[in-house]
Amino acid sequence: MAGRNAVNSHETSAVREGRRYFPQLHSHERDAFGSEPSTSESSRSWRRITLVLNATRRFRRFPLQKRARTRFRVCAHIICAIGRLQRGLHNKVRPSGVAPDGYEVPATDLTQLLQDRQVEGLERLGGVEGLAQKLHTDMEYGLDESEEQLHKRQDAYGANTYPKKETKRFWSYVWDACKDTTLNILMACAVVSLATGIWTEGIKEGWYEGTSIGVAVLLVIFVTAISDYKQGLNFQNLNAEKENIKLEVLRAGRRQTVSIFDLVVGDIVPLAIGGQVPADGVLVEGHSLSIDESTMTGESFPVKKDKSRPFLLSGCKVQDGQGTMLVTGVGLNTEWGQVMASISEDNGELTPLQVRLNGAATLIGKVGLLVASVVLVILIIRYFAIDYKKATARERRVAQVIKDMVHIFSIAVTIVVVAVPEGLPLAVTLTLAYSMRKMMADKSLVRVLAACETMGSATTICSDKTGTLTTNKMTVTRVCVGGEMRGDDTLGSESLHTNLRQLLVHSICLNSNGNVSPPKPGEESSVTGSPTEAALLIWGVKMGMNFRDIKHKNQILHVETFNSEKKRAGVVFKTGDGDVELHWKGAAEIILDLCTHWIDAHGECHLMTDNKLKEFSAVIEGMAAQALRCIAFAYRSIEEAEIPQSEEARSEWKAPDKGLKLMAVAGIKDPCRPGVREAVERCQRAGVKVRMVTGDNIYTAKAIAAECGILVEGGLVVEGRDFRNWGDERLASTDLDNLVVMARSSPLDKLKLVKALKERRGDVVAVTGDGTNDAPALKEADIGLSMGIAGTEVAKESSDIIILDDNFTSVVKVVRWGRSVYANIQKFIQFQLTVNVVALTINFVAAVSSGHVPLTAVQLLWVNLIMDTMGALALATEAPTDDLMDRTPIGRKEPLITNTMWRNIFGQALYQIVVLLILTYRGIEILGLKGTEDEMVLERNTIIFNAFVFCQIFNEINARRPESFNVFQGIHKNFLFVGIIAVTIFFQAIIVTFLNNFADTTMLTIKWWALCVAIGSVALPLAVLNKCLPVPKTPILEISCFPSTQCLGLKRRSKGAQHIREGENEFSSKRDGD
């Protein structure tokens, strides 16, 4: 009674909490139920309707937590609560809809079934079997694969898609570009200049200057918007690629790989550890199946699924076990679809380097603002102290004074526009977008932008073996059956005793999550499953295994799923004769240690003597030395009474693994991928150490590592169980440096290795992983690389980059692209800072000394366009060069602007400043210009402007190769770069020749054009001389180029936290192997 009162008291307080924080929801209580609920039953009914199982837990904590997972879950809870509230206010039960033509259950009933998640509702539909019949689904055969039938189901129950938020349109980017403060000020100056110009000079002559500035500003705005819009489209396409998950379904009696978007109601979908539940559905069959429903329900622990809890929610992850599900809801008919339709993908992610460059741009902008302020003050003082006194009465009119002030102010503002290097972050965006697109073509999908940058700094790669260094195309090539060795040509059932053959095919068939589909006419049987499972099933088929017949005649009672801690999998089944057998398969030496007997070729059982144990161990070592993966098969009989009767108790039961009888050892060949050895050697030349971390036998690991070029003289090979015992002293020794192969490793061993390499050696670590429990290591690493084919969804969401073809060669390409990102950004920084220094110095010196600036507002805006948008586009899209992999990795503390870059910047800037200042002060005399003073000044300023632009054009070519003498190397392959240079020259000719009033220029003769080109071209030989000058090793300016680990970790967690709980210890209990 006291306990009941305590419960009621707690429930009442929960309702009070709900009323206090959500009075608008509780205002319906009286209307819905006729009176204020007072009993505990009424309270429970109301909370069930509104999903408020605990008001404090469900509502109060959500606004306080700002992590992405919590915000996502809030959306899910609110949508669920609204739906249940609506049903509660309408007598708690929605009227059933009309079943679609050809089917016997309405879509609304299926949706309600998964929202209520009551077994009674499923029973009303006839249970899982009855529901499958109503949906016209054969649970063994699956759906018909005809397009017509699939489209019919999509029309009846919807497609597995959801409406996306409307993407940002082009005009939104234009509006964003218009928000630039300096451009707004310039546009205001243009309007005032236009008004005063027309006022003082009439509309015929007075509109030029104001219109010129306005048109130049609009040009900058539209070019910026076009660039941003294109990058937005690129990122949008990459996001769509991330969402297109591939999964297996059972159709036409065979497992087929389809896109998640092609899933339909009625599909039978296999579920495996680490996978995602692709749609709402009910469990058809499951063994030790645990689902992580934290994203949808907030449950902090995995939920066991069985007949009493058969409901599966879309978007959740398979934490353990295996099973099959019947799809009952897709797209917007699922809670996941409704939530995803209500949120949008955030493409506003900034990488650490972008953040740092934004800060650098702000600092440089402040310097430019200071220079512009000084120029503004000096020009105003000189105007009133000198020019105004000399002016005529007409020139002293208010309108003219206002126009002159606007002209001076616009020059100062334009200096700020040129000084602010907004092209720095733009260059990062462009090079990231370009690199991501090209990396996609190289079979690498980038999930976290920062990884593109960080990969260029990688100093060590911890790689899996299976599927990454090897082809993952496995075949059984040698077996030891009944103590006798058999080769490739004797793998069949010839001369194999009937009982032993039956035991083996039962073990292969029933202790597997693969599938053998009936052959089509003229074709062989189709085998699906993991590469290891497929290889064993093919061996079973060669021994005459009838997959479907064995599945039908034997009843599976319990399954022990494979994990990397035990490195074995087991099955308990009841034969057609009523006997109960327990079969284990797994790592050969581990299974061998559990065996007390062995079966000979005649099917007779013998005691496992010490000599026989050594004999089998030698067989296993011999196979492993030939780079074969060794899988052993063993069994024992057990009593049915030993197995718990209830499904819930059985899910917690651990099958015995002692006293086994060894039947066979299979050697599986998984050859090295072509080109892997060359890729490893390329990494080693580039200063990147490759280490192999595998769950395989130490002998197999050694053989593969030697074949790949990883295991060289002096390299250390350890097993995971030994590495686990390494203390701080051993980790600080040279053993850690020399460690190149870790065999029989667990996910926690991999995690320990990653931490040790980062903390002890200061390495920038890249890690490959494919299993669910590789997630901690993937998150701990500086760059997590998951496998696109063999990788689970959990591993992919914990990673930064997905290697789509599971190939180590693609990992090396990622390193190359990562270095290219840095190289391209450094090229652009060198180019832009040179222009900044020259433009600021020229205008500042000229303003202070003469009161006039040689470069007008329109000219500076054109230079800004060349320097920022077009320069970034040209230099940020340079393809990676071969010499990138001949350099050492970029260190954690290596400056972004190197001493070599400072040398190039100051060398070019000094030359340009000297030449242009000479032209500014002595250009008329030196060049021998003739005409009126205004004409000579205009022609001189045009030559200065033209020469300045050509200096930037040739300096842009120099920037392509900051450290190489041959700056033209590969330029003919970069059509974009050549095109931008050509477009720049073309428009420069147009501006100088035809847009005289617009840009304050005059037409130049061929002689002056040749002079301008000659002045600019001096930058090429000057660059060669510059590169001959030595530079100090100590950095001139410390600007670290490496993104901080904290930034990367937070960014990755914000992506993956939706589906992976924070505690890494959760993973240690359920591990899958290499």
PDB file of C-alpha atoms in Angstrom, residues 523-715:
ATOM      1  CA  GLU A 523      22.636 -19.913 -63.365  1.00  0.00           C
ATOM      2  CA  GLU A 524      24.393 -21.004 -60.210  1.00  0.00           C
ATOM      3  CA  SER A 525      23.023 -20.496 -56.710  1.00  0.00           C
ATOM      4  CA  SER A 526      23.305 -16.931 -55.465  1.00  0.00           C
ATOM      5  CA  VAL A 527      25.150 -16.621 -52.146  1.00  0.00           C
ATOM      6  CA  THR A 528      24.855 -13.479 -50.008  1.00  0.00           C
ATOM      7  CA  GLY A 529      26.282 -12.440 -46.664  1.00  0.00           C
ATOM      8  CA  SER A 530      29.622 -11.228 -45.380  1.00  0.00           C
ATOM      9  CA  PRO A 531      32.617 -12.367 -47.464  1.00  0.00           C
ATOM     10  CA  THR A 532      33.608 -14.929 -44.824  1.00  0.00           C
ATOM     11  CA  GLU A 533      30.068 -16.324 -44.579  1.00  0.00           C
ATOM     12  CA  ALA A 534      29.742 -16.407 -48.362  1.00  0.00           C
ATOM     13  CA  ALA A 535      33.009 -18.360 -48.740  1.00  0.00           C
ATOM     14  CA  LEU A 536      31.867 -20.965 -46.190  1.00  0.00           C
ATOM     15  CA  LEU A 537      28.405 -21.257 -47.753  1.00  0.00           C
ATOM     16  CA  ILE A 538      29.964 -21.856 -51.172  1.00  0.00           C
ATOM     17  CA  TRP A 539      32.054 -24.624 -49.610  1.00  0.00           C
ATOM     18  CA  GLY A 540      28.848 -26.052 -48.137  1.00  0.00           C
ATOM     19  CA  VAL A 541      27.180 -25.978 -51.564  1.00  0.00           C
ATOM     20  CA  LYS A 542      30.153 -27.899 -52.973  1.00  0.00           C
ATOM     21  CA  MET A 543      29.505 -30.548 -50.310  1.00  0.00           C
ATOM     22  CA  GLY A 544      25.897 -30.851 -51.490  1.00  0.00           C
ATOM     23  CA  MET A 545      24.279 -28.558 -48.919  1.00  0.00           C
ATOM     24  CA  ASN A 546      20.583 -27.826 -49.569  1.00  0.00           C
ATOM     25  CA  PHE A 547      20.251 -24.519 -47.739  1.00  0.00           C
ATOM     26  CA  ARG A 548      16.450 -24.192 -47.712  1.00  0.00           C
ATOM     27  CA  ASP A 549      15.846 -27.843 -46.914  1.00  0.00           C
ATOM     28  CA  ILE A 550      18.167 -27.733 -43.888  1.00  0.00           C
ATOM     29  CA  LYS A 551      16.570 -24.481 -42.668  1.00  0.00           C
ATOM     30  CA  HIS A 552      13.096 -26.039 -42.864  1.00  0.00           C
ATOM     31  CA  LYS A 553      13.928 -29.367 -41.250  1.00  0.00           C
ATOM     32  CA  ASN A 554      15.791 -27.917 -38.256  1.00  0.00           C
ATOM     33  CA  GLN A 555      14.503 -25.521 -35.631  1.00  0.00           C
ATOM     34  CA  ILE A 556      16.910 -22.851 -34.390  1.00  0.00           C
ATOM     35  CA  LEU A 557      16.507 -22.415 -30.639  1.00  0.00           C
ATOM     36  CA  HIS A 558      19.263 -19.948 -29.790  1.00  0.00           C
ATOM     37  CA  VAL A 559      21.972 -17.941 -31.538  1.00  0.00           C
ATOM     38  CA  GLU A 560      25.237 -16.619 -30.123  1.00  0.00           C
ATOM     39  CA  THR A 561      26.232 -13.800 -32.465  1.00  0.00           C
ATOM     40  CA  PHE A 562      29.854 -13.244 -33.394  1.00  0.00           C
ATOM     41  CA  ASN A 563      31.784 -10.623 -31.488  1.00  0.00           C
ATOM     42  CA  SER A 564      35.432  -9.685 -31.433  1.00  0.00           C
ATOM     43  CA  GLU A 565      35.876 -10.509 -27.762  1.00  0.00           C
ATOM     44  CA  LYS A 566      34.954 -14.187 -28.115  1.00  0.00           C
ATOM     45  CA  LYS A 567      35.831 -14.307 -31.832  1.00  0.00           C
ATOM     46  CA  ARG A 568      33.304 -17.068 -32.381  1.00  0.00           C
ATOM     47  CA  ALA A 569      29.627 -17.566 -33.134  1.00  0.00           C
ATOM     48  CA  GLY A 570      27.302 -20.349 -32.034  1.00  0.00           C
ATOM     49  CA  VAL A 571      23.891 -21.829 -32.734  1.00  0.00           C
ATOM     50  CA  VAL A 572      21.647 -24.243 -30.845  1.00  0.00           C
ATOM     51  CA  PHE A 573      19.152 -26.105 -32.996  1.00  0.00           C
ATOM     52  CA  LYS A 574      16.794 -29.044 -32.863  1.00  0.00           C
ATOM     53  CA  THR A 575      17.174 -31.567 -35.634  1.00  0.00           C
ATOM     54  CA  GLY A 576      14.344 -33.309 -37.420  1.00  0.00           C
ATOM     55  CA  ASP A 577      15.054 -36.361 -35.260  1.00  0.00           C
ATOM     56  CA  GLY A 578      14.493 -34.369 -32.075  1.00  0.00           C
ATOM     57  CA  ASP A 579      18.156 -34.152 -31.055  1.00  0.00           C
ATOM     58  CA  VAL A 580      19.522 -30.810 -29.834  1.00  0.00           C
ATOM     59  CA  GLU A 581      22.993 -29.788 -31.022  1.00  0.00           C
ATOM     60  CA  LEU A 582      25.224 -26.841 -30.234  1.00  0.00           C
ATOM     61  CA  HIS A 583      27.606 -25.781 -33.012  1.00  0.00           C
ATOM     62  CA  TRP A 584      30.431 -23.238 -32.744  1.00  0.00           C
ATOM     63  CA  LYS A 585      32.634 -21.707 -35.419  1.00  0.00           C
ATOM     64  CA  GLY A 586      35.304 -19.052 -35.150  1.00  0.00           C
ATOM     65  CA  ALA A 587      39.017 -18.334 -34.850  1.00  0.00           C
ATOM     66  CA  ALA A 588      40.677 -21.704 -35.278  1.00  0.00           C
ATOM     67  CA  GLU A 589      43.118 -21.612 -32.349  1.00  0.00           C
ATOM     68  CA  ILE A 590      40.389 -20.369 -30.000  1.00  0.00           C
ATOM     69  CA  ILE A 591      37.916 -23.093 -31.024  1.00  0.00           C
ATOM     70  CA  LEU A 592      40.703 -25.679 -30.801  1.00  0.00           C
ATOM     71  CA  ASP A 593      41.374 -24.735 -27.167  1.00  0.00           C
ATOM     72  CA  LEU A 594      37.711 -25.449 -26.363  1.00  0.00           C
ATOM     73  CA  CYS A 595      37.762 -28.942 -27.888  1.00  0.00           C
ATOM     74  CA  THR A 596      38.216 -32.110 -25.874  1.00  0.00           C
ATOM     75  CA  HIS A 597      37.512 -34.490 -28.789  1.00  0.00           C
ATOM     76  CA  TRP A 598      37.848 -34.596 -32.561  1.00  0.00           C
ATOM     77  CA  ILE A 599      35.981 -36.366 -35.369  1.00  0.00           C
ATOM     78  CA  ASP A 600      37.959 -38.382 -37.888  1.00  0.00           C
ATOM     79  CA  ALA A 601      37.198 -38.856 -41.588  1.00  0.00           C
ATOM     80  CA  HIS A 602      34.995 -41.869 -40.816  1.00  0.00           C
ATOM     81  CA  GLY A 603      32.791 -39.912 -38.430  1.00  0.00           C
ATOM     82  CA  GLU A 604      34.234 -41.517 -35.305  1.00  0.00           C
ATOM     83  CA  CYS A 605      34.946 -39.484 -32.184  1.00  0.00           C
ATOM     84  CA  HIS A 606      38.405 -39.509 -30.530  1.00  0.00           C
ATOM     85  CA  LEU A 607      39.905 -37.916 -27.461  1.00  0.00           C
ATOM     86  CA  MET A 608      41.976 -34.776 -28.138  1.00  0.00           C
ATOM     87  CA  THR A 609      45.418 -35.869 -26.946  1.00  0.00           C
ATOM     88  CA  ASP A 610      48.340 -33.482 -26.506  1.00  0.00           C
ATOM     89  CA  ASN A 611      49.974 -34.823 -29.631  1.00  0.00           C
ATOM     90  CA  LYS A 612      46.808 -34.392 -31.676  1.00  0.00           C
ATOM     91  CA  LEU A 613      46.401 -30.863 -30.274  1.00  0.00           C
ATOM     92  CA  LYS A 614      49.938 -30.016 -31.432  1.00  0.00           C
ATOM     93  CA  GLU A 615      49.195 -31.593 -34.799  1.00  0.00           C
ATOM     94  CA  PHE A 616      46.084 -29.442 -35.315  1.00  0.00           C
ATOM     95  CA  SER A 617      47.971 -26.352 -34.077  1.00  0.00           C
ATOM     96  CA  ALA A 618      50.675 -27.010 -36.671  1.00  0.00           C
ATOM     97  CA  VAL A 619      48.002 -27.314 -39.361  1.00  0.00           C
ATOM     98  CA  ILE A 620      46.502 -23.969 -38.338  1.00  0.00           C
ATOM     99  CA  GLU A 621      49.912 -22.259 -38.238  1.00  0.00           C
ATOM    100  CA  GLY A 622      50.790 -23.713 -41.632  1.00  0.00           C
ATOM    101  CA  MET A 623      47.582 -22.369 -43.183  1.00  0.00           C
ATOM    102  CA  ALA A 624      48.038 -18.983 -41.509  1.00  0.00           C
ATOM    103  CA  ALA A 625      51.614 -18.741 -42.803  1.00  0.00           C
ATOM    104  CA  GLN A 626      50.136 -19.030 -46.304  1.00  0.00           C
ATOM    105  CA  ALA A 627      48.015 -15.916 -45.513  1.00  0.00           C
ATOM    106  CA  LEU A 628      44.852 -17.991 -45.027  1.00  0.00           C
ATOM    107  CA  ARG A 629      42.183 -17.010 -42.513  1.00  0.00           C
ATOM    108  CA  CYS A 630      41.515 -20.124 -40.412  1.00  0.00           C
ATOM    109  CA  ILE A 631      37.966 -20.925 -39.258  1.00  0.00           C
ATOM    110  CA  ALA A 632      37.314 -24.006 -37.138  1.00  0.00           C
ATOM    111  CA  PHE A 633      34.014 -25.894 -36.722  1.00  0.00           C
ATOM    112  CA  ALA A 634      33.107 -27.806 -33.577  1.00  0.00           C
ATOM    113  CA  TYR A 635      29.942 -29.128 -31.943  1.00  0.00           C
ATOM    114  CA  ARG A 636      28.493 -30.951 -28.979  1.00  0.00           C
ATOM    115  CA  SER A 637      25.128 -32.416 -28.051  1.00  0.00           C
ATOM    116  CA  ILE A 638      23.135 -30.826 -25.236  1.00  0.00           C
ATOM    117  CA  GLU A 639      19.874 -31.594 -23.489  1.00  0.00           C
ATOM    118  CA  GLU A 640      16.878 -29.491 -24.419  1.00  0.00           C
ATOM    119  CA  ALA A 641      16.201 -29.008 -20.715  1.00  0.00           C
ATOM    120  CA  GLU A 642      19.399 -26.973 -20.429  1.00  0.00           C
ATOM    121  CA  ILE A 643      17.871 -24.275 -22.649  1.00  0.00           C
ATOM    122  CA  PRO A 644      15.583 -21.729 -20.946  1.00  0.00           C
ATOM    123  CA  GLN A 645      11.979 -22.049 -22.103  1.00  0.00           C
ATOM    124  CA  SER A 646      10.973 -18.393 -22.044  1.00  0.00           C
ATOM    125  CA  GLU A 647      12.140 -16.199 -24.905  1.00  0.00           C
ATOM    126  CA  GLU A 648      13.280 -13.455 -22.528  1.00  0.00           C
ATOM    127  CA  ALA A 649      15.390 -15.828 -20.414  1.00  0.00           C
ATOM    128  CA  ARG A 650      16.799 -17.449 -23.537  1.00  0.00           C
ATOM    129  CA  SER A 651      18.023 -14.066 -24.818  1.00  0.00           C
ATOM    130  CA  GLU A 652      20.155 -13.733 -21.669  1.00  0.00           C
ATOM    131  CA  TRP A 653      21.350 -17.360 -21.698  1.00  0.00           C
ATOM    132  CA  LYS A 654      24.936 -18.114 -22.693  1.00  0.00           C
ATOM    133  CA  ALA A 655      25.444 -21.350 -24.568  1.00  0.00           C
ATOM    134  CA  PRO A 656      28.129 -23.674 -23.137  1.00  0.00           C
ATOM    135  CA  ASP A 657      31.424 -23.665 -25.005  1.00  0.00           C
ATOM    136  CA  LYS A 658      33.373 -26.413 -23.296  1.00  0.00           C
ATOM    137  CA  GLY A 659      33.795 -30.066 -24.204  1.00  0.00           C
ATOM    138  CA  LEU A 660      33.463 -29.506 -27.961  1.00  0.00           C
ATOM    139  CA  LYS A 661      34.272 -31.942 -30.740  1.00  0.00           C
ATOM    140  CA  LEU A 662      36.414 -30.562 -33.569  1.00  0.00           C
ATOM    141  CA  MET A 663      35.060 -31.333 -37.046  1.00  0.00           C
ATOM    142  CA  ALA A 664      37.105 -29.253 -39.479  1.00  0.00           C
ATOM    143  CA  VAL A 665      39.390 -26.267 -40.034  1.00  0.00           C
ATOM    144  CA  ALA A 666      38.842 -24.213 -43.184  1.00  0.00           C
ATOM    145  CA  GLY A 667      41.541 -21.993 -44.704  1.00  0.00           C
ATOM    146  CA  ILE A 668      40.065 -18.961 -46.473  1.00  0.00           C
ATOM    147  CA  LYS A 669      42.128 -17.066 -49.014  1.00  0.00           C
ATOM    148  CA  ASP A 670      41.697 -13.279 -49.158  1.00  0.00           C
ATOM    149  CA  PRO A 671      44.380 -11.965 -51.535  1.00  0.00           C
ATOM    150  CA  CYS A 672      45.989  -8.550 -51.222  1.00  0.00           C
ATOM    151  CA  ARG A 673      44.486  -5.798 -53.315  1.00  0.00           C
ATOM    152  CA  PRO A 674      46.434  -4.879 -56.454  1.00  0.00           C
ATOM    153  CA  GLY A 675      48.486  -1.750 -55.911  1.00  0.00           C
ATOM    154  CA  VAL A 676      48.414  -1.930 -52.104  1.00  0.00           C
ATOM    155  CA  ARG A 677      52.164  -2.491 -51.777  1.00  0.00           C
ATOM    156  CA  GLU A 678      52.889   0.532 -53.966  1.00  0.00           C
ATOM    157  CA  ALA A 679      50.393   2.617 -51.962  1.00  0.00           C
ATOM    158  CA  VAL A 680      52.053   1.618 -48.676  1.00  0.00           C
ATOM    159  CA  GLU A 681      55.487   2.481 -50.055  1.00  0.00           C
ATOM    160  CA  ARG A 682      54.117   5.851 -51.247  1.00  0.00           C
ATOM    161  CA  CYS A 683      52.894   6.556 -47.719  1.00  0.00           C
ATOM    162  CA  GLN A 684      56.240   5.621 -46.210  1.00  0.00           C
ATOM    163  CA  ARG A 685      58.058   7.961 -48.617  1.00  0.00           C
ATOM    164  CA  ALA A 686      55.618  10.704 -47.619  1.00  0.00           C
ATOM    165  CA  GLY A 687      56.455  10.272 -43.929  1.00  0.00           C
ATOM    166  CA  VAL A 688      53.214   8.458 -43.108  1.00  0.00           C
ATOM    167  CA  LYS A 689      53.666   5.209 -41.188  1.00  0.00           C
ATOM    168  CA  VAL A 690      51.169   2.457 -41.984  1.00  0.00           C
ATOM    169  CA  ARG A 691      50.224   0.037 -39.197  1.00  0.00           C
ATOM    170  CA  MET A 692      47.941  -2.962 -39.583  1.00  0.00           C
ATOM    171  CA  VAL A 693      45.427  -3.671 -36.807  1.00  0.00           C
ATOM    172  CA  THR A 694      43.502  -6.897 -37.381  1.00  0.00           C
ATOM    173  CA  GLY A 695      41.500  -9.501 -35.532  1.00  0.00           C
ATOM    174  CA  ASP A 696      43.178 -12.289 -37.480  1.00  0.00           C
ATOM    175  CA  ASN A 697      45.692 -14.905 -36.379  1.00  0.00           C
ATOM    176  CA  ILE A 698      49.212 -13.525 -35.812  1.00  0.00           C
ATOM    177  CA  TYR A 699      50.660 -15.778 -38.533  1.00  0.00           C
ATOM    178  CA  THR A 700      48.072 -14.658 -41.083  1.00  0.00           C
ATOM    179  CA  ALA A 701      48.660 -11.047 -40.055  1.00  0.00           C
ATOM    180  CA  LYS A 702      52.432 -11.402 -40.520  1.00  0.00           C
ATOM    181  CA  ALA A 703      52.045 -12.979 -43.950  1.00  0.00           C
ATOM    182  CA  ILE A 704      49.673 -10.296 -45.239  1.00  0.00           C
ATOM    183  CA  ALA A 705      51.710  -7.463 -43.684  1.00  0.00           C
ATOM    184  CA  ALA A 706      54.882  -8.734 -45.338  1.00  0.00           C
ATOM    185  CA  GLU A 707      53.099  -9.082 -48.667  1.00  0.00           C
ATOM    186  CA  CYS A 708      51.777  -5.502 -48.398  1.00  0.00           C
ATOM    187  CA  GLY A 709      55.157  -4.038 -47.429  1.00  0.00           C
ATOM    188  CA  ILE A 710      54.007  -3.030 -43.949  1.00  0.00           C
ATOM    189  CA  LEU A 711      56.153  -5.527 -42.058  1.00  0.00           C
ATOM    190  CA  VAL A 712      59.755  -4.615 -42.772  1.00  0.00           C
ATOM    191  CA  GLU A 713      63.007  -5.283 -40.976  1.00  0.00           C
ATOM    192  CA  GLY A 714      62.837  -3.916 -37.449  1.00  0.00           C
ATOM    193  CA  GLY A 715      59.036  -3.908 -37.397  1.00  0.00           C
TER     194      GLY A 715
END
